[in-house]
Amino acid sequence: ASFTRRRSSIDREDLQKAVLQIEAQATGATEAEVEAVQVVEVEERLSPKAKKAADAWAECYDEDFVKRVLACQQPGELQALESEAKASKATKLGNWMIWMVHRAHLDDPTLVKFDFTNLKMPEGNVEPLISPKLAVAMESNTHIEHLLMGCTNLQDQEAAILAVSLRSNRSLKVLNIDTNVIQPLTLESIANGTSVNEALQELRCNNTANGRLVTEAFLRALKSNPSLCKLGYPVTDAYFRGEIDKQLTRNNDAARKRRLEEKRRKEAGEAESEAAETKGYPHPPKADQQPERSPERIKEVKETVKEVLEVKEVITKKQELEEAPQLPEAEPAMLSEAGPTTETSPELKEAAVEPAEPCQAEAEPSPVAEDELKEPQAMTEEPCDEPERAGSSLKEARSKVSASDCEHARTDIPGTIEAFLGEGSKTSAPLPMRNLR
C-alpha cells in the first residue's frame, strides 16, 4: 500500500513538472528558472525537520562534482572520477555515495559488492539520487552480488521499492538490511520477493520488524526458494523456529548436492575438452598404469633375463672355486685309507686341549707390579692377564695345525669331541651335528 502511494506521488510530481515545462515554454522562461521553481516547490512541501536535514545534507556534496557524475552515460566514464570520489569520502560523503549509486544505475561490471554499512543515507524526500535511485537500479542490475545496507537509515518507502526490484533481479546473492526503519508490511513484501528470486542465498533483516505474518512469509519463502540457505531474522515462536530450522537444513543439503553435481559436470567437461584436443594422438600412460607390450617384446625380455641369470650363475660358481682351499696331493690317499672313523692327529688333540690351561704360565712381572707387591698385605694381589694369555696360546695352537689337519678334523668331528672331553666320556654313538653348539 505504501509502495502504491509512493508511485502515485511520483506520478503527480512528473505531471507537475510537465505542466511547468509547458508553462515555461509558453511564457519563454529559461530552463534554469524552471529548475528554480521546482526546487522552491519541493522545499515548500518539506517539513521543518526535513528542511533541517536538507540543509545539513547540502554541505555533504559538491554540486559541480554531482553534475559531472550524472553526465556520465557509460561505466568507463565513471572510472576517471574514482580517485576524486574516494578522496572526498572523508569530507564530503555525498559525492562518494552519489558516485557509487550511479555506478549501480549504469550496471558497472566491476561493481560486485555494494557496501554502505554504517553510513547514514539521507531520506528519499531529501536526496532522491541515493536510496530511491539505488532501489530502482537493483531491478535491472546484473553484476551486484552483495548488497550490504545495514544501519544505513533505509526508510520504509525505499524498502518497498526494493521489494519489487527483488522479484526481477537475478544476480543478487546476499542482502543485508539490518537495523533500518522498515514496517512489518514492507518486510512481508520483501519476504515475498525473496521467494521468487532464485539467486538469493542469504538474507539478514534483524532489528527491523517482526510478527506472525512476517514469520509465515519467510517460512513460505524458504519452502519455495531452495537456494535461500541463510536467514537472519528473530523468531520468537517455538513452532515456527523449528519449522524454519528444518527447512534451512533441507536447503543447505540441496545446495551441497548442487555443488557436487556442478563439480562433476565441470570435471566431465574438462575431460571431454582434453579428449577433443588430443584426438588422433596416443595418450601418455598414467603414473599407475603400465604400458601395453606385444608378445614378441615379452618373449625378448624373457630371453634376456634368462641369459643374465645364466651368466650370473657361471660367475658365482667361478668365485666359489677360487675361494675354496686346495688340498695337497697326498691328502686324498690318506683320507681314503683312514675312512670316516679315523682318529685325529696328536697335534690337533693338543690344540683342542691346550686352551683349557691358558693361565699356568706366569708372565714376567713389570716394574709397576713389583712396586705394588711392596705395599701392605691388606691390598689384594693383581690378577693375571688371563684373556691375553688365552689368546696367545690359541694362536700358537692354530699355528701348529696345518690346513690338512683342519680338513681332516671336519670329517671326524665326533672323534675330536671325545678327545677333548676325555676317555671317561666316550659314547657308543657319535654326537649328532645339532648338539655341537
mmCIF file with all atom_site columns, C-alpha atoms in Angstrom, residues 199-371:
data_model
loop_
_atom_site.group_PDB
_atom_site.id
_atom_site.type_symbol
_atom_site.label_atom_id
_atom_site.label_alt_id
_atom_site.label_comp_id
_atom_site.label_asym_id
_atom_site.label_entity_id
_atom_site.label_seq_id
_atom_site.pdbx_PDB_ins_code
_atom_site.Cartn_x
_atom_site.Cartn_y
_atom_site.Cartn_z
_atom_site.occupancy
_atom_site.B_iso_or_equiv
_atom_site.pdbx_formal_charge
_atom_site.auth_seq_id
_atom_site.auth_comp_id
_atom_site.auth_asym_id
_atom_site.auth_atom_id
_atom_site.pdbx_PDB_model_num
ATOM 1   C CA . ALA A 1 199 ? 19.638  -16.343 -6.931  1.00 0.00 ? 199 ALA A CA 1
ATOM 2   C CA . LEU A 1 200 ? 19.412  -15.019 -3.347  1.00 0.00 ? 200 LEU A CA 1
ATOM 3   C CA . GLN A 1 201 ? 21.272  -17.207 -0.834  1.00 0.00 ? 201 GLN A CA 1
ATOM 4   C CA . GLU A 1 202 ? 21.442  -15.064 2.318   1.00 0.00 ? 202 GLU A CA 1
ATOM 5   C CA . LEU A 1 203 ? 19.035  -12.516 3.818   1.00 0.00 ? 203 LEU A CA 1
ATOM 6   C CA . ARG A 1 204 ? 19.582  -10.554 7.041   1.00 0.00 ? 204 ARG A CA 1
ATOM 7   C CA . CYS A 1 205 ? 16.870  -8.314  8.458   1.00 0.00 ? 205 CYS A CA 1
ATOM 8   C CA . ASN A 1 206 ? 17.486  -8.174  12.220  1.00 0.00 ? 206 ASN A CA 1
ATOM 9   C CA . ASN A 1 207 ? 16.231  -5.239  14.318  1.00 0.00 ? 207 ASN A CA 1
ATOM 10  C CA . THR A 1 208 ? 13.692  -4.189  11.708  1.00 0.00 ? 208 THR A CA 1
ATOM 11  C CA . ALA A 1 209 ? 10.182  -5.583  12.305  1.00 0.00 ? 209 ALA A CA 1
ATOM 12  C CA . ASN A 1 210 ? 8.582   -8.872  13.305  1.00 0.00 ? 210 ASN A CA 1
ATOM 13  C CA . GLY A 1 211 ? 5.214   -10.523 13.607  1.00 0.00 ? 211 GLY A CA 1
ATOM 14  C CA . ARG A 1 212 ? 3.367   -13.723 12.866  1.00 0.00 ? 212 ARG A CA 1
ATOM 15  C CA . LEU A 1 213 ? 2.536   -12.731 9.278   1.00 0.00 ? 213 LEU A CA 1
ATOM 16  C CA . VAL A 1 214 ? 6.160   -11.845 8.579   1.00 0.00 ? 214 VAL A CA 1
ATOM 17  C CA . THR A 1 215 ? 7.353   -15.170 10.041  1.00 0.00 ? 215 THR A CA 1
ATOM 18  C CA . GLU A 1 216 ? 4.874   -17.117 7.929   1.00 0.00 ? 216 GLU A CA 1
ATOM 19  C CA . ALA A 1 217 ? 6.009   -15.200 4.843   1.00 0.00 ? 217 ALA A CA 1
ATOM 20  C CA . PHE A 1 218 ? 9.640   -16.126 5.499   1.00 0.00 ? 218 PHE A CA 1
ATOM 21  C CA . LEU A 1 219 ? 8.710   -19.800 6.028   1.00 0.00 ? 219 LEU A CA 1
ATOM 22  C CA . ARG A 1 220 ? 6.891   -19.825 2.670   1.00 0.00 ? 220 ARG A CA 1
ATOM 23  C CA . ALA A 1 221 ? 9.896   -18.153 1.054   1.00 0.00 ? 221 ALA A CA 1
ATOM 24  C CA . LEU A 1 222 ? 12.244  -20.855 2.386   1.00 0.00 ? 222 LEU A CA 1
ATOM 25  C CA . LYS A 1 223 ? 9.993   -23.610 1.073   1.00 0.00 ? 223 LYS A CA 1
ATOM 26  C CA . SER A 1 224 ? 9.535   -22.094 -2.379  1.00 0.00 ? 224 SER A CA 1
ATOM 27  C CA . ASN A 1 225 ? 13.163  -20.948 -2.789  1.00 0.00 ? 225 ASN A CA 1
ATOM 28  C CA . PRO A 1 226 ? 15.612  -23.813 -2.059  1.00 0.00 ? 226 PRO A CA 1
ATOM 29  C CA . SER A 1 227 ? 18.607  -21.584 -2.827  1.00 0.00 ? 227 SER A CA 1
ATOM 30  C CA . LEU A 1 228 ? 17.977  -19.460 0.302   1.00 0.00 ? 228 LEU A CA 1
ATOM 31  C CA . CYS A 1 229 ? 20.280  -21.117 2.864   1.00 0.00 ? 229 CYS A CA 1
ATOM 32  C CA . LYS A 1 230 ? 20.821  -18.375 5.494   1.00 0.00 ? 230 LYS A CA 1
ATOM 33  C CA . LEU A 1 231 ? 18.186  -16.233 7.193   1.00 0.00 ? 231 LEU A CA 1
ATOM 34  C CA . GLY A 1 232 ? 18.861  -13.607 9.833   1.00 0.00 ? 232 GLY A CA 1
ATOM 35  C CA . TYR A 1 233 ? 15.511  -12.902 11.441  1.00 0.00 ? 233 TYR A CA 1
ATOM 36  C CA . PRO A 1 234 ? 14.432  -13.176 15.113  1.00 0.00 ? 234 PRO A CA 1
ATOM 37  C CA . VAL A 1 235 ? 11.765  -15.884 15.505  1.00 0.00 ? 235 VAL A CA 1
ATOM 38  C CA . THR A 1 236 ? 10.092  -15.947 18.925  1.00 0.00 ? 236 THR A CA 1
ATOM 39  C CA . ASP A 1 237 ? 7.521   -18.663 18.233  1.00 0.00 ? 237 ASP A CA 1
ATOM 40  C CA . ALA A 1 238 ? 8.893   -22.149 19.009  1.00 0.00 ? 238 ALA A CA 1
ATOM 41  C CA . TYR A 1 239 ? 6.859   -23.880 16.306  1.00 0.00 ? 239 TYR A CA 1
ATOM 42  C CA . PHE A 1 240 ? 7.940   -21.556 13.510  1.00 0.00 ? 240 PHE A CA 1
ATOM 43  C CA . ARG A 1 241 ? 11.518  -21.633 14.750  1.00 0.00 ? 241 ARG A CA 1
ATOM 44  C CA . GLY A 1 242 ? 11.611  -25.423 14.442  1.00 0.00 ? 242 GLY A CA 1
ATOM 45  C CA . GLU A 1 243 ? 9.989   -25.371 11.009  1.00 0.00 ? 243 GLU A CA 1
ATOM 46  C CA . ILE A 1 244 ? 12.379  -22.690 9.740   1.00 0.00 ? 244 ILE A CA 1
ATOM 47  C CA . ASP A 1 245 ? 15.397  -24.614 11.082  1.00 0.00 ? 245 ASP A CA 1
ATOM 48  C CA . LYS A 1 246 ? 14.247  -27.798 9.340   1.00 0.00 ? 246 LYS A CA 1
ATOM 49  C CA . GLN A 1 247 ? 13.736  -26.000 6.046   1.00 0.00 ? 247 GLN A CA 1
ATOM 50  C CA . LEU A 1 248 ? 17.140  -24.306 6.295   1.00 0.00 ? 248 LEU A CA 1
ATOM 51  C CA . THR A 1 249 ? 18.725  -27.734 6.825   1.00 0.00 ? 249 THR A CA 1
ATOM 52  C CA . ARG A 1 250 ? 16.992  -29.096 3.721   1.00 0.00 ? 250 ARG A CA 1
ATOM 53  C CA . ASN A 1 251 ? 18.056  -26.080 1.668   1.00 0.00 ? 251 ASN A CA 1
ATOM 54  C CA . ASN A 1 252 ? 21.690  -26.400 2.771   1.00 0.00 ? 252 ASN A CA 1
ATOM 55  C CA . ASP A 1 253 ? 21.695  -30.104 1.911   1.00 0.00 ? 253 ASP A CA 1
ATOM 56  C CA . ALA A 1 254 ? 20.227  -29.350 -1.525  1.00 0.00 ? 254 ALA A CA 1
ATOM 57  C CA . ALA A 1 255 ? 22.878  -26.644 -2.071  1.00 0.00 ? 255 ALA A CA 1
ATOM 58  C CA . ARG A 1 256 ? 25.621  -29.127 -1.178  1.00 0.00 ? 256 ARG A CA 1
ATOM 59  C CA . LYS A 1 257 ? 24.258  -31.614 -3.727  1.00 0.00 ? 257 LYS A CA 1
ATOM 60  C CA . ARG A 1 258 ? 24.129  -28.894 -6.375  1.00 0.00 ? 258 ARG A CA 1
ATOM 61  C CA . ARG A 1 259 ? 27.759  -28.001 -5.716  1.00 0.00 ? 259 ARG A CA 1
ATOM 62  C CA . LEU A 1 260 ? 28.827  -31.643 -6.063  1.00 0.00 ? 260 LEU A CA 1
ATOM 63  C CA . GLU A 1 261 ? 26.855  -32.048 -9.264  1.00 0.00 ? 261 GLU A CA 1
ATOM 64  C CA . GLU A 1 262 ? 28.355  -28.870 -10.689 1.00 0.00 ? 262 GLU A CA 1
ATOM 65  C CA . LYS A 1 263 ? 31.839  -30.082 -9.776  1.00 0.00 ? 263 LYS A CA 1
ATOM 66  C CA . ARG A 1 264 ? 31.266  -33.439 -11.509 1.00 0.00 ? 264 ARG A CA 1
ATOM 67  C CA . ARG A 1 265 ? 29.859  -31.699 -14.574 1.00 0.00 ? 265 ARG A CA 1
ATOM 68  C CA . LYS A 1 266 ? 32.859  -29.390 -14.705 1.00 0.00 ? 266 LYS A CA 1
ATOM 69  C CA . GLU A 1 267 ? 35.312  -32.299 -14.439 1.00 0.00 ? 267 GLU A CA 1
ATOM 70  C CA . ALA A 1 268 ? 33.446  -34.194 -17.170 1.00 0.00 ? 268 ALA A CA 1
ATOM 71  C CA . GLY A 1 269 ? 33.564  -31.131 -19.413 1.00 0.00 ? 269 GLY A CA 1
ATOM 72  C CA . GLU A 1 270 ? 37.298  -30.732 -18.863 1.00 0.00 ? 270 GLU A CA 1
ATOM 73  C CA . ALA A 1 271 ? 37.855  -34.409 -19.681 1.00 0.00 ? 271 ALA A CA 1
ATOM 74  C CA . GLU A 1 272 ? 35.814  -34.102 -22.893 1.00 0.00 ? 272 GLU A CA 1
ATOM 75  C CA . SER A 1 273 ? 37.684  -30.971 -23.957 1.00 0.00 ? 273 SER A CA 1
ATOM 76  C CA . GLU A 1 274 ? 41.024  -32.650 -23.268 1.00 0.00 ? 274 GLU A CA 1
ATOM 77  C CA . ALA A 1 275 ? 39.964  -35.705 -25.296 1.00 0.00 ? 275 ALA A CA 1
ATOM 78  C CA . ALA A 1 276 ? 38.874  -33.465 -28.159 1.00 0.00 ? 276 ALA A CA 1
ATOM 79  C CA . GLU A 1 277 ? 42.200  -31.616 -28.130 1.00 0.00 ? 277 GLU A CA 1
ATOM 80  C CA . THR A 1 278 ? 44.265  -34.844 -28.151 1.00 0.00 ? 278 THR A CA 1
ATOM 81  C CA . LYS A 1 279 ? 42.057  -36.678 -30.642 1.00 0.00 ? 279 LYS A CA 1
ATOM 82  C CA . GLY A 1 280 ? 44.129  -38.826 -33.050 1.00 0.00 ? 280 GLY A CA 1
ATOM 83  C CA . TYR A 1 281 ? 47.219  -38.855 -30.835 1.00 0.00 ? 281 TYR A CA 1
ATOM 84  C CA . PRO A 1 282 ? 48.251  -41.616 -28.371 1.00 0.00 ? 282 PRO A CA 1
ATOM 85  C CA . HIS A 1 283 ? 47.562  -40.748 -24.766 1.00 0.00 ? 283 HIS A CA 1
ATOM 86  C CA . PRO A 1 284 ? 50.590  -40.866 -22.455 1.00 0.00 ? 284 PRO A CA 1
ATOM 87  C CA . PRO A 1 285 ? 50.325  -43.616 -19.799 1.00 0.00 ? 285 PRO A CA 1
ATOM 88  C CA . LYS A 1 286 ? 49.364  -42.546 -16.323 1.00 0.00 ? 286 LYS A CA 1
ATOM 89  C CA . ALA A 1 287 ? 51.641  -42.978 -13.324 1.00 0.00 ? 287 ALA A CA 1
ATOM 90  C CA . ASP A 1 288 ? 49.744  -46.016 -12.009 1.00 0.00 ? 288 ASP A CA 1
ATOM 91  C CA . GLN A 1 289 ? 49.078  -47.563 -15.436 1.00 0.00 ? 289 GLN A CA 1
ATOM 92  C CA . GLN A 1 290 ? 51.609  -49.921 -17.096 1.00 0.00 ? 290 GLN A CA 1
ATOM 93  C CA . PRO A 1 291 ? 52.086  -49.551 -20.860 1.00 0.00 ? 291 PRO A CA 1
ATOM 94  C CA . GLU A 1 292 ? 50.888  -52.465 -23.005 1.00 0.00 ? 292 GLU A CA 1
ATOM 95  C CA . ARG A 1 293 ? 53.594  -54.731 -24.558 1.00 0.00 ? 293 ARG A CA 1
ATOM 96  C CA . SER A 1 294 ? 53.388  -57.020 -27.569 1.00 0.00 ? 294 SER A CA 1
ATOM 97  C CA . PRO A 1 295 ? 54.007  -60.818 -27.250 1.00 0.00 ? 295 PRO A CA 1
ATOM 98  C CA . GLU A 1 296 ? 57.269  -60.506 -29.237 1.00 0.00 ? 296 GLU A CA 1
ATOM 99  C CA . ARG A 1 297 ? 58.511  -57.888 -26.789 1.00 0.00 ? 297 ARG A CA 1
ATOM 100 C CA . ILE A 1 298 ? 57.587  -60.069 -23.803 1.00 0.00 ? 298 ILE A CA 1
ATOM 101 C CA . LYS A 1 299 ? 59.432  -63.084 -25.317 1.00 0.00 ? 299 LYS A CA 1
ATOM 102 C CA . GLU A 1 300 ? 62.520  -60.983 -25.981 1.00 0.00 ? 300 GLU A CA 1
ATOM 103 C CA . VAL A 1 301 ? 62.538  -59.702 -22.382 1.00 0.00 ? 301 VAL A CA 1
ATOM 104 C CA . LYS A 1 302 ? 62.254  -63.248 -21.010 1.00 0.00 ? 302 LYS A CA 1
ATOM 105 C CA . GLU A 1 303 ? 65.185  -64.488 -23.123 1.00 0.00 ? 303 GLU A CA 1
ATOM 106 C CA . THR A 1 304 ? 67.319  -61.562 -21.997 1.00 0.00 ? 304 THR A CA 1
ATOM 107 C CA . VAL A 1 305 ? 66.534  -62.258 -18.344 1.00 0.00 ? 305 VAL A CA 1
ATOM 108 C CA . LYS A 1 306 ? 67.384  -65.956 -18.818 1.00 0.00 ? 306 LYS A CA 1
ATOM 109 C CA . GLU A 1 307 ? 70.780  -65.123 -20.334 1.00 0.00 ? 307 GLU A CA 1
ATOM 110 C CA . VAL A 1 308 ? 71.558  -62.729 -17.490 1.00 0.00 ? 308 VAL A CA 1
ATOM 111 C CA . LEU A 1 309 ? 70.733  -65.397 -14.909 1.00 0.00 ? 309 LEU A CA 1
ATOM 112 C CA . GLU A 1 310 ? 72.972  -67.978 -16.639 1.00 0.00 ? 310 GLU A CA 1
ATOM 113 C CA . VAL A 1 311 ? 75.909  -65.587 -16.742 1.00 0.00 ? 311 VAL A CA 1
ATOM 114 C CA . LYS A 1 312 ? 75.354  -64.738 -13.092 1.00 0.00 ? 312 LYS A CA 1
ATOM 115 C CA . GLU A 1 313 ? 75.335  -68.454 -12.164 1.00 0.00 ? 313 GLU A CA 1
ATOM 116 C CA . VAL A 1 314 ? 78.612  -69.098 -14.014 1.00 0.00 ? 314 VAL A CA 1
ATOM 117 C CA . ILE A 1 315 ? 80.279  -66.168 -12.262 1.00 0.00 ? 315 ILE A CA 1
ATOM 118 C CA . THR A 1 316 ? 79.074  -67.422 -8.870  1.00 0.00 ? 316 THR A CA 1
ATOM 119 C CA . LYS A 1 317 ? 80.482  -70.930 -9.445  1.00 0.00 ? 317 LYS A CA 1
ATOM 120 C CA . LYS A 1 318 ? 83.803  -69.498 -10.536 1.00 0.00 ? 318 LYS A CA 1
ATOM 121 C CA . GLN A 1 319 ? 84.047  -67.393 -7.395  1.00 0.00 ? 319 GLN A CA 1
ATOM 122 C CA . GLU A 1 320 ? 83.271  -70.437 -5.206  1.00 0.00 ? 320 GLU A CA 1
ATOM 123 C CA . LEU A 1 321 ? 86.049  -72.476 -6.863  1.00 0.00 ? 321 LEU A CA 1
ATOM 124 C CA . GLU A 1 322 ? 88.543  -69.668 -6.352  1.00 0.00 ? 322 GLU A CA 1
ATOM 125 C CA . GLU A 1 323 ? 87.658  -69.229 -2.673  1.00 0.00 ? 323 GLU A CA 1
ATOM 126 C CA . ALA A 1 324 ? 87.721  -72.993 -1.793  1.00 0.00 ? 324 ALA A CA 1
ATOM 127 C CA . PRO A 1 325 ? 91.090  -74.199 -0.149  1.00 0.00 ? 325 PRO A CA 1
ATOM 128 C CA . GLN A 1 326 ? 93.199  -76.555 -2.308  1.00 0.00 ? 326 GLN A CA 1
ATOM 129 C CA . LEU A 1 327 ? 94.228  -79.904 -0.652  1.00 0.00 ? 327 LEU A CA 1
ATOM 130 C CA . PRO A 1 328 ? 97.758  -81.402 -1.026  1.00 0.00 ? 328 PRO A CA 1
ATOM 131 C CA . GLU A 1 329 ? 98.275  -84.371 -3.382  1.00 0.00 ? 329 GLU A CA 1
ATOM 132 C CA . ALA A 1 330 ? 98.915  -86.855 -0.547  1.00 0.00 ? 330 ALA A CA 1
ATOM 133 C CA . GLU A 1 331 ? 95.807  -85.859 1.381   1.00 0.00 ? 331 GLU A CA 1
ATOM 134 C CA . PRO A 1 332 ? 93.186  -87.770 -0.668  1.00 0.00 ? 332 PRO A CA 1
ATOM 135 C CA . ALA A 1 333 ? 95.078  -91.055 -0.255  1.00 0.00 ? 333 ALA A CA 1
ATOM 136 C CA . MET A 1 334 ? 95.315  -90.604 3.478   1.00 0.00 ? 334 MET A CA 1
ATOM 137 C CA . LEU A 1 335 ? 91.607  -89.865 3.688   1.00 0.00 ? 335 LEU A CA 1
ATOM 138 C CA . SER A 1 336 ? 90.710  -92.941 1.694   1.00 0.00 ? 336 SER A CA 1
ATOM 139 C CA . GLU A 1 337 ? 92.878  -95.283 3.860   1.00 0.00 ? 337 GLU A CA 1
ATOM 140 C CA . ALA A 1 338 ? 91.676  -93.837 7.164   1.00 0.00 ? 338 ALA A CA 1
ATOM 141 C CA . GLY A 1 339 ? 87.965  -93.815 6.270   1.00 0.00 ? 339 GLY A CA 1
ATOM 142 C CA . PRO A 1 340 ? 85.306  -91.795 8.061   1.00 0.00 ? 340 PRO A CA 1
ATOM 143 C CA . THR A 1 341 ? 86.197  -93.238 11.535  1.00 0.00 ? 341 THR A CA 1
ATOM 144 C CA . THR A 1 342 ? 89.907  -92.259 11.614  1.00 0.00 ? 342 THR A CA 1
ATOM 145 C CA . GLU A 1 343 ? 91.129  -90.506 14.738  1.00 0.00 ? 343 GLU A CA 1
ATOM 146 C CA . THR A 1 344 ? 92.557  -87.028 14.787  1.00 0.00 ? 344 THR A CA 1
ATOM 147 C CA . SER A 1 345 ? 96.300  -86.385 14.950  1.00 0.00 ? 345 SER A CA 1
ATOM 148 C CA . PRO A 1 346 ? 98.021  -85.794 18.322  1.00 0.00 ? 346 PRO A CA 1
ATOM 149 C CA . GLU A 1 347 ? 98.788  -82.215 17.315  1.00 0.00 ? 347 GLU A CA 1
ATOM 150 C CA . LEU A 1 348 ? 95.062  -81.489 16.784  1.00 0.00 ? 348 LEU A CA 1
ATOM 151 C CA . LYS A 1 349 ? 94.251  -83.058 20.188  1.00 0.00 ? 349 LYS A CA 1
ATOM 152 C CA . GLU A 1 350 ? 96.839  -80.867 21.853  1.00 0.00 ? 350 GLU A CA 1
ATOM 153 C CA . ALA A 1 351 ? 95.358  -77.850 20.042  1.00 0.00 ? 351 ALA A CA 1
ATOM 154 C CA . ALA A 1 352 ? 91.896  -78.756 21.336  1.00 0.00 ? 352 ALA A CA 1
ATOM 155 C CA . VAL A 1 353 ? 93.088  -79.397 24.926  1.00 0.00 ? 353 VAL A CA 1
ATOM 156 C CA . GLU A 1 354 ? 95.664  -76.613 25.208  1.00 0.00 ? 354 GLU A CA 1
ATOM 157 C CA . PRO A 1 355 ? 93.206  -73.635 25.547  1.00 0.00 ? 355 PRO A CA 1
ATOM 158 C CA . ALA A 1 356 ? 91.833  -75.212 28.765  1.00 0.00 ? 356 ALA A CA 1
ATOM 159 C CA . GLU A 1 357 ? 95.080  -74.240 30.667  1.00 0.00 ? 357 GLU A CA 1
ATOM 160 C CA . PRO A 1 358 ? 95.861  -70.719 29.483  1.00 0.00 ? 358 PRO A CA 1
ATOM 161 C CA . CYS A 1 359 ? 96.893  -69.214 32.848  1.00 0.00 ? 359 CYS A CA 1
ATOM 162 C CA . GLN A 1 360 ? 99.549  -71.762 34.032  1.00 0.00 ? 360 GLN A CA 1
ATOM 163 C CA . ALA A 1 361 ? 102.492 -69.911 32.591  1.00 0.00 ? 361 ALA A CA 1
ATOM 164 C CA . GLU A 1 362 ? 103.305 -66.824 34.579  1.00 0.00 ? 362 GLU A CA 1
ATOM 165 C CA . ALA A 1 363 ? 104.256 -63.661 32.806  1.00 0.00 ? 363 ALA A CA 1
ATOM 166 C CA . GLU A 1 364 ? 107.352 -61.708 33.808  1.00 0.00 ? 364 GLU A CA 1
ATOM 167 C CA . PRO A 1 365 ? 106.451 -59.092 36.452  1.00 0.00 ? 365 PRO A CA 1
ATOM 168 C CA . SER A 1 366 ? 106.662 -55.489 35.292  1.00 0.00 ? 366 SER A CA 1
ATOM 169 C CA . PRO A 1 367 ? 108.222 -52.697 37.389  1.00 0.00 ? 367 PRO A CA 1
ATOM 170 C CA . VAL A 1 368 ? 104.776 -51.389 38.236  1.00 0.00 ? 368 VAL A CA 1
ATOM 171 C CA . ALA A 1 369 ? 103.715 -54.830 39.558  1.00 0.00 ? 369 ALA A CA 1
ATOM 172 C CA . GLU A 1 370 ? 106.895 -55.033 41.788  1.00 0.00 ? 370 GLU A CA 1
ATOM 173 C CA . ASP A 1 371 ? 106.076 -51.683 43.344  1.00 0.00 ? 371 ASP A CA 1
#
